[in-house]
Amino acid sequence: MEIIRADHSGFCFGVEKAIDKTFERIDRAKKDCRTTYTCGNLIHNRAVTERVESMGVKMISSLDEAKEGDVVIVRSHGEPKEFYDKADAKGIELIDTTCVFVTKIHKLVLSAHGEGRPIIIVGSANHQEVKATNGWCDYAGIILENKEEADRYVRNFNSDKIPLIVCQTTIKRELLDSILGVFDKASLKYEIKNTICNATRDRQESCAQLAKKVDVMVVIGDPNSSNSKKLYEIAKKYCKNALFIQDISDLELKELGNYNKIGVTAGASTPEWIIKEVIASMSENVTANVDHNPMLDYMDD
Ligand code: F3S
């Protein structure tokens, strides 16, 4: 039996940066004694957020819960423009861990909105990243989650300006293609900025490649992590056996004994120590051939 890890899996560049900055802040907080919060989950991983909380960083759901002089960490998914304005007005210091790829989308949207152009965001309306992005165009953005919504949008389109289309960084390429197909079929002009980030693309592609050649795929991620759930969808598409687990406690190790080749991948917000623990437990009874991914391991004890 063989365990093969996807070429790209686990923490992405943006999440590493967010955690780096948070830990720097935790160190500094020991000296300046100012209360530090995260507004919402720092990243979509329960183990990480619990660890950060245990180190004294509390989670709040709105800036209304912080007061002048407090420090608030902005999560990697970003926040709307009004969040920054409010923090400024209240005298709250922000530690901004918004991923640079998300910040780039904010700038695109802000600029196009300033020109009076329609803004289309392809992604999930309920996702924090999409909500934050929409907040950079005064919430005038149209969020398209699927082809049917694109059909409706195109039928009712009535602007003389060319719409700008951007994407949530973690969507599947197929979704973007299907939506652009609707615009093309209607001969509606648009400007597309494909803002699906490389980390997402790499993880999805290597998951698909690996899923095609193994007997079972194990996807490790938090149930609230959009990119992890998409990896699971891809794993299911290309491999008839796919499992989605949060950590080793979700895995029925005995079941895996029925398979010869086991593929492992993990979402961009899954810490290295959780991946290592899963692989180590599986390896106890199988010959491992793990393609090691030298990620920084912030959470290792
Ligand atoms: Fe940034 Fe992409 Fe990760 S947008 S947070 S590098 S999944």
PDB file of C-alpha atoms and ligand atoms in Angstrom:
ATOM      1  CA  MET A   1       0.000   0.000   0.000  1.00  0.00           C
ATOM      2  CA  GLU A   2       1.095   3.493  -0.756  1.00  0.00           C
ATOM      3  CA  ILE A   3       0.201   6.948   0.569  1.00  0.00           C
ATOM      4  CA  ILE A   4       0.756   9.771  -1.902  1.00  0.00           C
ATOM      5  CA  ARG A   5       0.452  13.407  -0.927  1.00  0.00           C
ATOM      6  CA  ALA A   6      -0.670  15.947  -3.547  1.00  0.00           C
ATOM      7  CA  ASP A   7       2.127  18.161  -4.906  1.00  0.00           C
ATOM      8  CA  HIS A   8       0.313  21.226  -3.566  1.00  0.00           C
ATOM      9  CA  SER A   9      -1.627  20.978  -0.322  1.00  0.00           C
ATOM     10  CA  GLY A  10      -1.958  22.683   3.046  1.00  0.00           C
ATOM     11  CA  PHE A  11      -1.204  26.263   4.064  1.00  0.00           C
ATOM     12  CA  CYS A  12      -1.033  28.751   1.223  1.00  0.00           C
ATOM     13  CA  PHE A  13       1.136  31.855   1.089  1.00  0.00           C
ATOM     14  CA  GLY A  14      -1.705  34.127   2.278  1.00  0.00           C
ATOM     15  CA  VAL A  15      -2.573  32.016   5.300  1.00  0.00           C
ATOM     16  CA  GLU A  16       1.092  31.688   6.294  1.00  0.00           C
ATOM     17  CA  LYS A  17       1.414  35.475   6.211  1.00  0.00           C
ATOM     18  CA  ALA A  18      -1.763  35.945   8.254  1.00  0.00           C
ATOM     19  CA  ILE A  19      -0.512  33.566  10.918  1.00  0.00           C
ATOM     20  CA  ASP A  20       2.967  35.139  10.906  1.00  0.00           C
ATOM     21  CA  LYS A  21       1.521  38.581  11.517  1.00  0.00           C
ATOM     22  CA  THR A  22      -0.815  37.283  14.220  1.00  0.00           C
ATOM     23  CA  PHE A  23       2.008  35.617  16.113  1.00  0.00           C
ATOM     24  CA  GLU A  24       4.126  38.774  15.816  1.00  0.00           C
ATOM     25  CA  ARG A  25       1.216  40.673  17.326  1.00  0.00           C
ATOM     26  CA  ILE A  26       0.844  38.103  20.145  1.00  0.00           C
ATOM     27  CA  ASP A  27       4.534  38.647  21.002  1.00  0.00           C
ATOM     28  CA  ARG A  28       4.162  42.427  20.953  1.00  0.00           C
ATOM     29  CA  ALA A  29       0.973  42.289  23.057  1.00  0.00           C
ATOM     30  CA  LYS A  30       3.019  40.887  25.952  1.00  0.00           C
ATOM     31  CA  LYS A  31       4.836  44.254  26.110  1.00  0.00           C
ATOM     32  CA  ASP A  32       2.172  46.823  25.265  1.00  0.00           C
ATOM     33  CA  CYS A  33      -0.654  45.063  27.169  1.00  0.00           C
ATOM     34  CA  ARG A  34      -3.307  46.249  24.704  1.00  0.00           C
ATOM     35  CA  THR A  35      -6.324  44.046  24.089  1.00  0.00           C
ATOM     36  CA  THR A  36      -6.140  42.253  20.765  1.00  0.00           C
ATOM     37  CA  TYR A  37      -9.068  40.846  18.822  1.00  0.00           C
ATOM     38  CA  THR A  38      -9.711  39.069  15.582  1.00  0.00           C
ATOM     39  CA  CYS A  39     -12.919  40.121  13.889  1.00  0.00           C
ATOM     40  CA  GLY A  40     -14.427  36.787  12.850  1.00  0.00           C
ATOM     41  CA  ASN A  41     -12.263  33.711  12.364  1.00  0.00           C
ATOM     42  CA  LEU A  42      -8.681  34.526  11.413  1.00  0.00           C
ATOM     43  CA  ILE A  43      -8.765  31.626   8.948  1.00  0.00           C
ATOM     44  CA  HIS A  44     -11.255  28.821   8.419  1.00  0.00           C
ATOM     45  CA  ASN A  45      -9.665  26.266  10.688  1.00  0.00           C
ATOM     46  CA  ARG A  46     -11.002  25.504  14.144  1.00  0.00           C
ATOM     47  CA  ALA A  47      -7.707  24.195  15.552  1.00  0.00           C
ATOM     48  CA  VAL A  48      -5.882  27.374  14.542  1.00  0.00           C
ATOM     49  CA  THR A  49      -8.527  29.741  15.854  1.00  0.00           C
ATOM     50  CA  GLU A  50      -8.724  27.862  19.162  1.00  0.00           C
ATOM     51  CA  ARG A  51      -4.937  28.055  19.495  1.00  0.00           C
ATOM     52  CA  VAL A  52      -4.893  31.788  18.784  1.00  0.00           C
ATOM     53  CA  GLU A  53      -7.670  32.349  21.337  1.00  0.00           C
ATOM     54  CA  SER A  54      -5.781  30.336  23.945  1.00  0.00           C
ATOM     55  CA  MET A  55      -2.889  32.784  23.473  1.00  0.00           C
ATOM     56  CA  GLY A  56      -5.059  35.709  24.497  1.00  0.00           C
ATOM     57  CA  VAL A  57      -6.494  36.966  21.207  1.00  0.00           C
ATOM     58  CA  LYS A  58     -10.256  37.130  21.562  1.00  0.00           C
ATOM     59  CA  MET A  59     -12.694  36.892  18.689  1.00  0.00           C
ATOM     60  CA  ILE A  60     -15.356  39.534  18.161  1.00  0.00           C
ATOM     61  CA  SER A  61     -18.014  39.629  15.472  1.00  0.00           C
ATOM     62  CA  SER A  62     -18.068  43.389  14.889  1.00  0.00           C
ATOM     63  CA  LEU A  63     -15.871  46.439  15.454  1.00  0.00           C
ATOM     64  CA  ASP A  64     -18.602  47.740  17.785  1.00  0.00           C
ATOM     65  CA  GLU A  65     -17.191  45.363  20.405  1.00  0.00           C
ATOM     66  CA  ALA A  66     -13.740  47.045  20.342  1.00  0.00           C
ATOM     67  CA  LYS A  67     -12.844  50.418  21.837  1.00  0.00           C
ATOM     68  CA  GLU A  68     -10.270  53.133  21.271  1.00  0.00           C
ATOM     69  CA  GLY A  69      -6.719  51.861  21.738  1.00  0.00           C
ATOM     70  CA  ASP A  70      -7.600  48.215  21.081  1.00  0.00           C
ATOM     71  CA  VAL A  71      -5.893  46.230  18.348  1.00  0.00           C
ATOM     72  CA  VAL A  72      -7.911  44.269  15.784  1.00  0.00           C
ATOM     73  CA  ILE A  73      -6.442  41.732  13.381  1.00  0.00           C
ATOM     74  CA  VAL A  74      -8.046  41.857   9.929  1.00  0.00           C
ATOM     75  CA  ARG A  75      -8.469  38.298   8.626  1.00  0.00           C
ATOM     76  CA  SER A  76      -6.956  37.012   5.398  1.00  0.00           C
ATOM     77  CA  HIS A  77     -10.348  37.076   3.629  1.00  0.00           C
ATOM     78  CA  GLY A  78     -10.408  40.857   3.970  1.00  0.00           C
ATOM     79  CA  GLU A  79     -12.988  43.375   5.152  1.00  0.00           C
ATOM     80  CA  PRO A  80     -15.126  45.984   3.371  1.00  0.00           C
ATOM     81  CA  LYS A  81     -13.917  49.563   3.022  1.00  0.00           C
ATOM     82  CA  GLU A  82     -16.280  50.806   5.736  1.00  0.00           C
ATOM     83  CA  PHE A  83     -14.499  48.541   8.248  1.00  0.00           C
ATOM     84  CA  TYR A  84     -11.256  50.492   7.806  1.00  0.00           C
ATOM     85  CA  ASP A  85     -13.097  53.835   7.980  1.00  0.00           C
ATOM     86  CA  LYS A  86     -14.824  52.810  11.198  1.00  0.00           C
ATOM     87  CA  ALA A  87     -11.594  51.590  12.827  1.00  0.00           C
ATOM     88  CA  ASP A  88      -9.957  54.875  11.925  1.00  0.00           C
ATOM     89  CA  ALA A  89     -12.833  56.906  13.366  1.00  0.00           C
ATOM     90  CA  LYS A  90     -12.815  54.892  16.620  1.00  0.00           C
ATOM     91  CA  GLY A  91      -9.006  54.999  17.090  1.00  0.00           C
ATOM     92  CA  ILE A  92      -8.595  51.233  16.740  1.00  0.00           C
ATOM     93  CA  GLU A  93      -5.270  49.937  15.412  1.00  0.00           C
ATOM     94  CA  LEU A  94      -5.634  47.364  12.643  1.00  0.00           C
ATOM     95  CA  ILE A  95      -3.146  44.602  11.911  1.00  0.00           C
ATOM     96  CA  ASP A  96      -4.080  43.873   8.324  1.00  0.00           C
ATOM     97  CA  THR A  97      -3.542  40.257   7.279  1.00  0.00           C
ATOM     98  CA  THR A  98      -5.720  40.497   4.163  1.00  0.00           C
ATOM     99  CA  CYS A  99      -4.063  38.350   1.512  1.00  0.00           C
ATOM    100  CA  VAL A 100      -2.375  40.463  -1.166  1.00  0.00           C
ATOM    101  CA  PHE A 101      -4.392  38.658  -3.838  1.00  0.00           C
ATOM    102  CA  VAL A 102      -7.611  39.706  -2.143  1.00  0.00           C
ATOM    103  CA  THR A 103      -6.386  43.298  -1.749  1.00  0.00           C
ATOM    104  CA  LYS A 104      -5.734  43.353  -5.491  1.00  0.00           C
ATOM    105  CA  ILE A 105      -9.405  42.496  -6.120  1.00  0.00           C
ATOM    106  CA  HIS A 106     -10.507  45.302  -3.790  1.00  0.00           C
ATOM    107  CA  LYS A 107      -8.456  47.787  -5.812  1.00  0.00           C
ATOM    108  CA  LEU A 108      -9.882  46.570  -9.132  1.00  0.00           C
ATOM    109  CA  VAL A 109     -13.436  46.799  -7.860  1.00  0.00           C
ATOM    110  CA  LEU A 110     -12.934  50.232  -6.265  1.00  0.00           C
ATOM    111  CA  SER A 111     -11.481  51.641  -9.461  1.00  0.00           C
ATOM    112  CA  ALA A 112     -14.146  50.214 -11.816  1.00  0.00           C
ATOM    113  CA  HIS A 113     -16.927  51.327  -9.469  1.00  0.00           C
ATOM    114  CA  GLY A 114     -15.428  54.825  -9.514  1.00  0.00           C
ATOM    115  CA  GLU A 115     -15.870  54.785 -13.314  1.00  0.00           C
ATOM    116  CA  GLY A 116     -19.536  53.860 -12.867  1.00  0.00           C
ATOM    117  CA  ARG A 117     -19.105  50.392 -14.348  1.00  0.00           C
ATOM    118  CA  PRO A 118     -21.176  47.389 -13.273  1.00  0.00           C
ATOM    119  CA  ILE A 119     -19.225  44.991 -11.038  1.00  0.00           C
ATOM    120  CA  ILE A 120     -19.772  41.255 -11.126  1.00  0.00           C
ATOM    121  CA  ILE A 121     -18.299  38.988  -8.479  1.00  0.00           C
ATOM    122  CA  VAL A 122     -18.325  35.286  -9.304  1.00  0.00           C
ATOM    123  CA  GLY A 123     -18.468  33.356  -6.058  1.00  0.00           C
ATOM    124  CA  SER A 124     -20.507  32.515  -3.032  1.00  0.00           C
ATOM    125  CA  ALA A 125     -22.669  35.367  -1.687  1.00  0.00           C
ATOM    126  CA  ASN A 126     -22.303  34.117   1.870  1.00  0.00           C
ATOM    127  CA  HIS A 127     -18.533  33.916   1.847  1.00  0.00           C
ATOM    128  CA  GLN A 128     -16.660  36.552   3.855  1.00  0.00           C
ATOM    129  CA  GLU A 129     -14.256  37.281   1.013  1.00  0.00           C
ATOM    130  CA  VAL A 130     -17.109  38.037  -1.394  1.00  0.00           C
ATOM    131  CA  LYS A 131     -18.966  40.180   1.162  1.00  0.00           C
ATOM    132  CA  ALA A 132     -15.771  42.154   1.808  1.00  0.00           C
ATOM    133  CA  THR A 133     -15.074  42.610  -1.905  1.00  0.00           C
ATOM    134  CA  ASN A 134     -18.605  43.904  -2.457  1.00  0.00           C
ATOM    135  CA  GLY A 135     -17.920  46.443   0.274  1.00  0.00           C
ATOM    136  CA  TRP A 136     -15.308  48.078  -1.969  1.00  0.00           C
ATOM    137  CA  CYS A 137     -17.972  49.086  -4.509  1.00  0.00           C
ATOM    138  CA  ASP A 138     -20.616  50.307  -2.047  1.00  0.00           C
ATOM    139  CA  TYR A 139     -22.319  46.900  -2.221  1.00  0.00           C
ATOM    140  CA  ALA A 140     -23.360  47.577  -5.808  1.00  0.00           C
ATOM    141  CA  GLY A 141     -21.690  44.382  -7.026  1.00  0.00           C
ATOM    142  CA  ILE A 142     -23.780  41.612  -8.540  1.00  0.00           C
ATOM    143  CA  ILE A 143     -22.797  38.233  -7.158  1.00  0.00           C
ATOM    144  CA  LEU A 144     -23.190  35.332  -9.551  1.00  0.00           C
ATOM    145  CA  GLU A 145     -23.064  31.890  -7.976  1.00  0.00           C
ATOM    146  CA  ASN A 146     -24.046  29.822 -10.998  1.00  0.00           C
ATOM    147  CA  LYS A 147     -24.939  29.754 -14.690  1.00  0.00           C
ATOM    148  CA  GLU A 148     -28.662  30.290 -14.038  1.00  0.00           C
ATOM    149  CA  GLU A 149     -27.974  33.550 -12.201  1.00  0.00           C
ATOM    150  CA  ALA A 150     -25.695  34.628 -15.043  1.00  0.00           C
ATOM    151  CA  ASP A 151     -28.520  33.887 -17.518  1.00  0.00           C
ATOM    152  CA  ARG A 152     -30.897  36.124 -15.582  1.00  0.00           C
ATOM    153  CA  TYR A 153     -28.295  38.878 -15.280  1.00  0.00           C
ATOM    154  CA  VAL A 154     -27.532  38.877 -18.994  1.00  0.00           C
ATOM    155  CA  ARG A 155     -31.241  38.946 -19.928  1.00  0.00           C
ATOM    156  CA  ASN A 156     -31.852  42.007 -17.735  1.00  0.00           C
ATOM    157  CA  PHE A 157     -28.590  43.839 -18.477  1.00  0.00           C
ATOM    158  CA  ASN A 158     -29.195  47.514 -19.189  1.00  0.00           C
ATOM    159  CA  SER A 159     -25.974  49.476 -18.761  1.00  0.00           C
ATOM    160  CA  ASP A 160     -24.021  51.281 -21.479  1.00  0.00           C
ATOM    161  CA  LYS A 161     -20.756  50.530 -19.606  1.00  0.00           C
ATOM    162  CA  ILE A 162     -18.677  47.401 -19.860  1.00  0.00           C
ATOM    163  CA  PRO A 163     -18.998  45.289 -16.710  1.00  0.00           C
ATOM    164  CA  LEU A 164     -15.921  44.181 -14.793  1.00  0.00           C
ATOM    165  CA  ILE A 165     -15.956  40.528 -13.753  1.00  0.00           C
ATOM    166  CA  VAL A 166     -13.794  39.365 -10.838  1.00  0.00           C
ATOM    167  CA  CYS A 167     -13.861  36.061  -8.939  1.00  0.00           C
ATOM    168  CA  GLN A 168     -13.684  34.839  -5.387  1.00  0.00           C
ATOM    169  CA  THR A 169     -10.102  33.573  -5.119  1.00  0.00           C
ATOM    170  CA  THR A 170     -11.129  29.988  -4.313  1.00  0.00           C
ATOM    171  CA  ILE A 171     -13.750  29.157  -6.957  1.00  0.00           C
ATOM    172  CA  LYS A 172     -13.359  26.356  -9.456  1.00  0.00           C
ATOM    173  CA  ARG A 173     -12.268  27.364 -12.952  1.00  0.00           C
ATOM    174  CA  GLU A 174     -15.281  25.480 -14.409  1.00  0.00           C
ATOM    175  CA  LEU A 175     -17.674  27.882 -12.653  1.00  0.00           C
ATOM    176  CA  LEU A 176     -15.976  30.918 -14.149  1.00  0.00           C
ATOM    177  CA  ASP A 177     -15.929  29.308 -17.604  1.00  0.00           C
ATOM    178  CA  SER A 178     -19.613  28.436 -17.448  1.00  0.00           C
ATOM    179  CA  ILE A 179     -20.528  32.011 -16.486  1.00  0.00           C
ATOM    180  CA  LEU A 180     -18.337  33.573 -19.167  1.00  0.00           C
ATOM    181  CA  GLY A 181     -19.978  31.157 -21.627  1.00  0.00           C
ATOM    182  CA  VAL A 182     -23.348  32.772 -20.851  1.00  0.00           C
ATOM    183  CA  PHE A 183     -21.964  36.267 -21.551  1.00  0.00           C
ATOM    184  CA  ASP A 184     -20.312  35.066 -24.774  1.00  0.00           C
ATOM    185  CA  LYS A 185     -23.487  33.365 -25.988  1.00  0.00           C
ATOM    186  CA  ALA A 186     -25.407  36.617 -25.492  1.00  0.00           C
ATOM    187  CA  SER A 187     -22.562  38.586 -27.158  1.00  0.00           C
ATOM    188  CA  LEU A 188     -22.407  40.801 -24.075  1.00  0.00           C
ATOM    189  CA  LYS A 189     -19.075  42.597 -23.763  1.00  0.00           C
ATOM    190  CA  TYR A 190     -17.216  42.349 -20.475  1.00  0.00           C
ATOM    191  CA  GLU A 191     -13.781  42.734 -18.940  1.00  0.00           C
ATOM    192  CA  ILE A 192     -12.620  39.666 -17.027  1.00  0.00           C
ATOM    193  CA  LYS A 193      -9.946  39.684 -14.362  1.00  0.00           C
ATOM    194  CA  ASN A 194      -9.396  36.080 -13.440  1.00  0.00           C
ATOM    195  CA  THR A 195      -8.660  36.499  -9.752  1.00  0.00           C
ATOM    196  CA  ILE A 196      -8.686  32.811  -8.848  1.00  0.00           C
ATOM    197  CA  CYS A 197      -5.398  32.643  -6.969  1.00  0.00           C
ATOM    198  CA  ASN A 198      -2.480  30.411  -7.975  1.00  0.00           C
ATOM    199  CA  ALA A 199      -2.516  28.573  -4.668  1.00  0.00           C
ATOM    200  CA  THR A 200      -6.118  27.545  -5.307  1.00  0.00           C
ATOM    201  CA  ARG A 201      -5.405  26.593  -8.910  1.00  0.00           C
ATOM    202  CA  ASP A 202      -2.324  24.538  -7.932  1.00  0.00           C
ATOM    203  CA  ARG A 203      -4.172  22.720  -5.155  1.00  0.00           C
ATOM    204  CA  GLN A 204      -7.176  21.958  -7.362  1.00  0.00           C
ATOM    205  CA  GLU A 205      -5.057  20.751 -10.288  1.00  0.00           C
ATOM    206  CA  SER A 206      -2.808  18.547  -8.183  1.00  0.00           C
ATOM    207  CA  CYS A 207      -5.863  17.149  -6.363  1.00  0.00           C
ATOM    208  CA  ALA A 208      -7.464  16.227  -9.726  1.00  0.00           C
ATOM    209  CA  GLN A 209      -4.262  14.632 -11.021  1.00  0.00           C
ATOM    210  CA  LEU A 210      -3.752  12.580  -7.890  1.00  0.00           C
ATOM    211  CA  ALA A 211      -7.431  11.592  -7.598  1.00  0.00           C
ATOM    212  CA  LYS A 212      -7.242   9.983 -11.057  1.00  0.00           C
ATOM    213  CA  LYS A 213      -4.530   7.544 -10.001  1.00  0.00           C
ATOM    214  CA  VAL A 214      -5.435   6.479  -6.455  1.00  0.00           C
ATOM    215  CA  ASP A 215      -8.100   4.182  -4.993  1.00  0.00           C
ATOM    216  CA  VAL A 216      -9.226   6.653  -2.350  1.00  0.00           C
ATOM    217  CA  MET A 217      -8.674  10.369  -1.756  1.00  0.00           C
ATOM    218  CA  VAL A 218      -8.545  11.810   1.755  1.00  0.00           C
ATOM    219  CA  VAL A 219      -9.216  15.556   1.850  1.00  0.00           C
ATOM    220  CA  ILE A 220      -8.309  17.312   5.103  1.00  0.00           C
ATOM    221  CA  GLY A 221      -9.979  20.613   5.872  1.00  0.00           C
ATOM    222  CA  ASP A 222     -12.395  22.524   8.025  1.00  0.00           C
ATOM    223  CA  PRO A 223     -16.092  22.149   7.095  1.00  0.00           C
ATOM    224  CA  ASN A 224     -16.246  25.969   6.865  1.00  0.00           C
ATOM    225  CA  SER A 225     -13.311  26.202   4.485  1.00  0.00           C
ATOM    226  CA  SER A 226     -14.522  26.976   0.972  1.00  0.00           C
ATOM    227  CA  ASN A 227     -11.308  25.874  -0.746  1.00  0.00           C
ATOM    228  CA  SER A 228     -11.222  22.580   1.212  1.00  0.00           C
ATOM    229  CA  LYS A 229     -14.806  21.775   0.225  1.00  0.00           C
ATOM    230  CA  LYS A 230     -13.947  22.460  -3.421  1.00  0.00           C
ATOM    231  CA  LEU A 231     -11.000  20.051  -3.179  1.00  0.00           C
ATOM    232  CA  TYR A 232     -13.434  17.431  -1.911  1.00  0.00           C
ATOM    233  CA  GLU A 233     -15.763  18.048  -4.890  1.00  0.00           C
ATOM    234  CA  ILE A 234     -12.808  17.616  -7.245  1.00  0.00           C
ATOM    235  CA  ALA A 235     -11.644  14.474  -5.423  1.00  0.00           C
ATOM    236  CA  LYS A 236     -15.151  12.985  -5.758  1.00  0.00           C
ATOM    237  CA  LYS A 237     -15.280  13.851  -9.429  1.00  0.00           C
ATOM    238  CA  TYR A 238     -12.078  11.996 -10.304  1.00  0.00           C
ATOM    239  CA  CYS A 239     -11.974   9.224  -7.706  1.00  0.00           C
ATOM    240  CA  LYS A 240     -14.876   6.991  -6.786  1.00  0.00           C
ATOM    241  CA  ASN A 241     -13.846   6.946  -3.127  1.00  0.00           C
ATOM    242  CA  ALA A 242     -13.315  10.302  -1.427  1.00  0.00           C
ATOM    243  CA  LEU A 243     -13.348  11.211   2.256  1.00  0.00           C
ATOM    244  CA  PHE A 244     -13.551  14.689   3.802  1.00  0.00           C
ATOM    245  CA  ILE A 245     -12.092  14.874   7.297  1.00  0.00           C
ATOM    246  CA  GLN A 246     -11.278  17.676   9.694  1.00  0.00           C
ATOM    247  CA  ASP A 247      -8.543  15.764  11.489  1.00  0.00           C
ATOM    248  CA  ILE A 248      -7.453  12.249  12.393  1.00  0.00           C
ATOM    249  CA  SER A 249     -10.428  11.740  14.727  1.00  0.00           C
ATOM    250  CA  ASP A 250     -12.767  11.669  11.693  1.00  0.00           C
ATOM    251  CA  LEU A 251     -10.864   8.923   9.899  1.00  0.00           C
ATOM    252  CA  GLU A 252     -11.846   5.242  10.061  1.00  0.00           C
ATOM    253  CA  LEU A 253      -8.341   3.836   9.705  1.00  0.00           C
ATOM    254  CA  LYS A 254      -9.575   0.250   9.354  1.00  0.00           C
ATOM    255  CA  GLU A 255     -11.550   1.170   6.220  1.00  0.00           C
ATOM    256  CA  LEU A 256      -8.385   2.352   4.495  1.00  0.00           C
ATOM    257  CA  GLY A 257      -6.923  -1.152   4.689  1.00  0.00           C
ATOM    258  CA  ASN A 258      -9.088  -2.048   1.680  1.00  0.00           C
ATOM    259  CA  TYR A 259      -7.210   0.283  -0.653  1.00  0.00           C
ATOM    260  CA  ASN A 260      -3.845  -0.019  -2.376  1.00  0.00           C
ATOM    261  CA  LYS A 261      -3.182   3.620  -3.184  1.00  0.00           C
ATOM    262  CA  ILE A 262      -4.288   6.417  -0.873  1.00  0.00           C
ATOM    263  CA  GLY A 263      -4.124  10.051  -1.988  1.00  0.00           C
ATOM    264  CA  VAL A 264      -3.966  12.884   0.548  1.00  0.00           C
ATOM    265  CA  THR A 265      -4.622  16.548   0.064  1.00  0.00           C
ATOM    266  CA  ALA A 266      -5.536  19.446   2.349  1.00  0.00           C
ATOM    267  CA  GLY A 267      -7.083  22.888   2.066  1.00  0.00           C
ATOM    268  CA  ALA A 268      -5.088  26.111   2.166  1.00  0.00           C
ATOM    269  CA  SER A 269      -6.118  26.718   5.774  1.00  0.00           C
ATOM    270  CA  THR A 270      -5.173  23.269   7.095  1.00  0.00           C
ATOM    271  CA  PRO A 271      -2.085  23.411   9.346  1.00  0.00           C
ATOM    272  CA  GLU A 272       0.849  21.144   8.643  1.00  0.00           C
ATOM    273  CA  TRP A 273       0.646  19.385  11.994  1.00  0.00           C
ATOM    274  CA  ILE A 274      -2.882  18.138  11.251  1.00  0.00           C
ATOM    275  CA  ILE A 275      -1.767  16.774   7.860  1.00  0.00           C
ATOM    276  CA  LYS A 276       1.289  15.121   9.388  1.00  0.00           C
ATOM    277  CA  GLU A 277      -0.796  13.511  12.097  1.00  0.00           C
ATOM    278  CA  VAL A 278      -3.223  12.036   9.550  1.00  0.00           C
ATOM    279  CA  ILE A 279      -0.420  10.721   7.348  1.00  0.00           C
ATOM    280  CA  ALA A 280       1.528   9.324  10.306  1.00  0.00           C
ATOM    281  CA  SER A 281      -1.535   7.469  11.615  1.00  0.00           C
ATOM    282  CA  MET A 282      -2.287   6.008   8.194  1.00  0.00           C
ATOM    283  CA  SER A 283       1.365   5.073   7.730  1.00  0.00           C
ATOM    284  CA  GLU A 284       1.442   2.833  10.773  1.00  0.00           C
ATOM    285  CA  ASN A 285       0.131  -0.070   8.729  1.00  0.00           C
ATOM    286  CA  VAL A 286       1.112   0.894   5.206  1.00  0.00           C
ATOM    287  CA  THR A 287       4.328   1.624   3.328  1.00  0.00           C
ATOM    288  CA  ALA A 288       4.343   5.367   2.934  1.00  0.00           C
ATOM    289  CA  ASN A 289       5.612   7.159  -0.117  1.00  0.00           C
ATOM    290  CA  VAL A 290       4.859  10.661   1.002  1.00  0.00           C
ATOM    291  CA  ASP A 291       5.684  13.518  -1.274  1.00  0.00           C
ATOM    292  CA  HIS A 292       6.770  15.897   1.460  1.00  0.00           C
ATOM    293  CA  ASN A 293       5.746  19.513   1.305  1.00  0.00           C
ATOM    294  CA  PRO A 294       8.115  21.660   3.402  1.00  0.00           C
ATOM    295  CA  MET A 295       5.581  24.101   4.808  1.00  0.00           C
ATOM    296  CA  LEU A 296       6.345  26.133   7.894  1.00  0.00           C
ATOM    297  CA  ASP A 297       4.814  24.467  10.879  1.00  0.00           C
ATOM    298  CA  TYR A 298       3.560  27.175  13.153  1.00  0.00           C
ATOM    299  CA  MET A 299       1.378  24.895  15.161  1.00  0.00           C
ATOM    300  CA  ASP A 300       3.910  22.214  16.031  1.00  0.00           C
ATOM    301  CA  ASP A 301       4.522  21.877  19.718  1.00  0.00           C
TER     302      ASP A 301
HETATM  303 FE1  F3S B   1      -4.452  34.253  -0.561  1.00  0.00          FE
HETATM  304 FE2  F3S B   1      -4.958  32.407  -2.296  1.00  0.00          FE
HETATM  305 FE3  F3S B   1      -4.404  31.749   0.129  1.00  0.00          FE
HETATM  306  S1  F3S B   1      -6.015  34.347  -2.082  1.00  0.00           S
HETATM  307  S2  F3S B   1      -5.191  33.415   1.347  1.00  0.00           S
HETATM  308  S3  F3S B   1      -2.984  32.747  -1.298  1.00  0.00           S
HETATM  309  S4  F3S B   1      -5.925  30.740  -1.168  1.00  0.00           S
END
